[in-house]
Amino acid sequence: MGFFTELFVRPRPKEHARFRAAMVVLNAMSNSDRADIGIKPADFPRIAREMSLR
């Protein structure tokens, strides 16, 4: 039981919030916007990780 308490009480890294925000931005893009910059939905997690580290 102590594991779950520690898991939920531990603060999340700042990168996690930035990753989620980056994913929201990427998912909000239209198909034409994605085509213009040459990314596909499969690239979203990688791009969001890179954005969150900046």
CSV table of C-alpha atoms in Angstrom, one decimal:
chain,number,residue,atom,x,y,z
A,1,MET,CA,0.0,0.0,0.0
A,2,GLY,CA,2.9,2.3,0.7
A,3,PHE,CA,4.0,2.1,-3.0
A,4,PHE,CA,0.7,3.6,-4.2
A,5,THR,CA,0.8,6.3,-1.6
A,6,GLU,CA,4.3,7.3,-2.7
A,7,LEU,CA,3.3,7.0,-6.4
A,8,PHE,CA,0.4,9.4,-6.1
A,9,VAL,CA,1.9,11.9,-3.6
A,10,ARG,CA,5.2,12.3,-5.4
A,11,PRO,CA,5.2,15.6,-7.4
A,12,ARG,CA,5.4,15.3,-11.2
A,13,PRO,CA,8.4,16.7,-13.0
A,14,LYS,CA,7.9,20.0,-14.7
A,15,GLU,CA,8.6,18.4,-18.0
A,16,HIS,CA,5.4,16.3,-17.7
A,17,ALA,CA,3.2,19.4,-17.7
A,18,ARG,CA,5.2,20.9,-20.7
A,19,PHE,CA,4.8,17.5,-22.5
A,20,ARG,CA,1.1,17.5,-22.0
A,21,ALA,CA,0.9,21.2,-23.2
A,22,ALA,CA,2.9,20.3,-26.3
A,23,MET,CA,0.7,17.4,-27.1
A,24,VAL,CA,-2.4,19.6,-26.9
A,25,VAL,CA,-0.8,22.1,-29.4
A,26,LEU,CA,0.2,19.3,-31.8
A,27,ASN,CA,-3.2,17.7,-31.6
A,28,ALA,CA,-4.9,21.0,-32.2
A,29,MET,CA,-3.1,21.5,-35.6
A,30,SER,CA,-5.1,20.9,-38.7
A,31,ASN,CA,-4.1,18.3,-41.3
A,32,SER,CA,-3.0,21.0,-43.7
A,33,ASP,CA,-0.7,22.6,-41.0
A,34,ARG,CA,0.8,19.2,-40.3
A,35,ALA,CA,1.4,18.7,-44.0
A,36,ASP,CA,3.0,22.1,-44.4
A,37,ILE,CA,5.7,21.3,-41.8
A,38,GLY,CA,6.0,17.6,-42.7
A,39,ILE,CA,5.0,15.8,-39.5
A,40,LYS,CA,2.6,12.9,-38.9
A,41,PRO,CA,0.6,12.0,-35.8
A,42,ALA,CA,3.1,9.2,-35.1
A,43,ASP,CA,5.8,11.8,-34.6
A,44,PHE,CA,3.8,13.7,-31.9
A,45,PRO,CA,5.3,12.0,-28.8
A,46,ARG,CA,8.9,12.5,-30.0
A,47,ILE,CA,8.3,16.1,-30.9
A,48,ALA,CA,6.4,16.8,-27.6
A,49,ARG,CA,9.4,15.3,-25.7
A,50,GLU,CA,11.8,17.6,-27.5
A,51,MET,CA,9.6,20.6,-26.9
A,52,SER,CA,9.3,19.8,-23.2
A,53,LEU,CA,13.0,19.7,-22.6
A,54,ARG,CA,13.5,23.2,-23.9
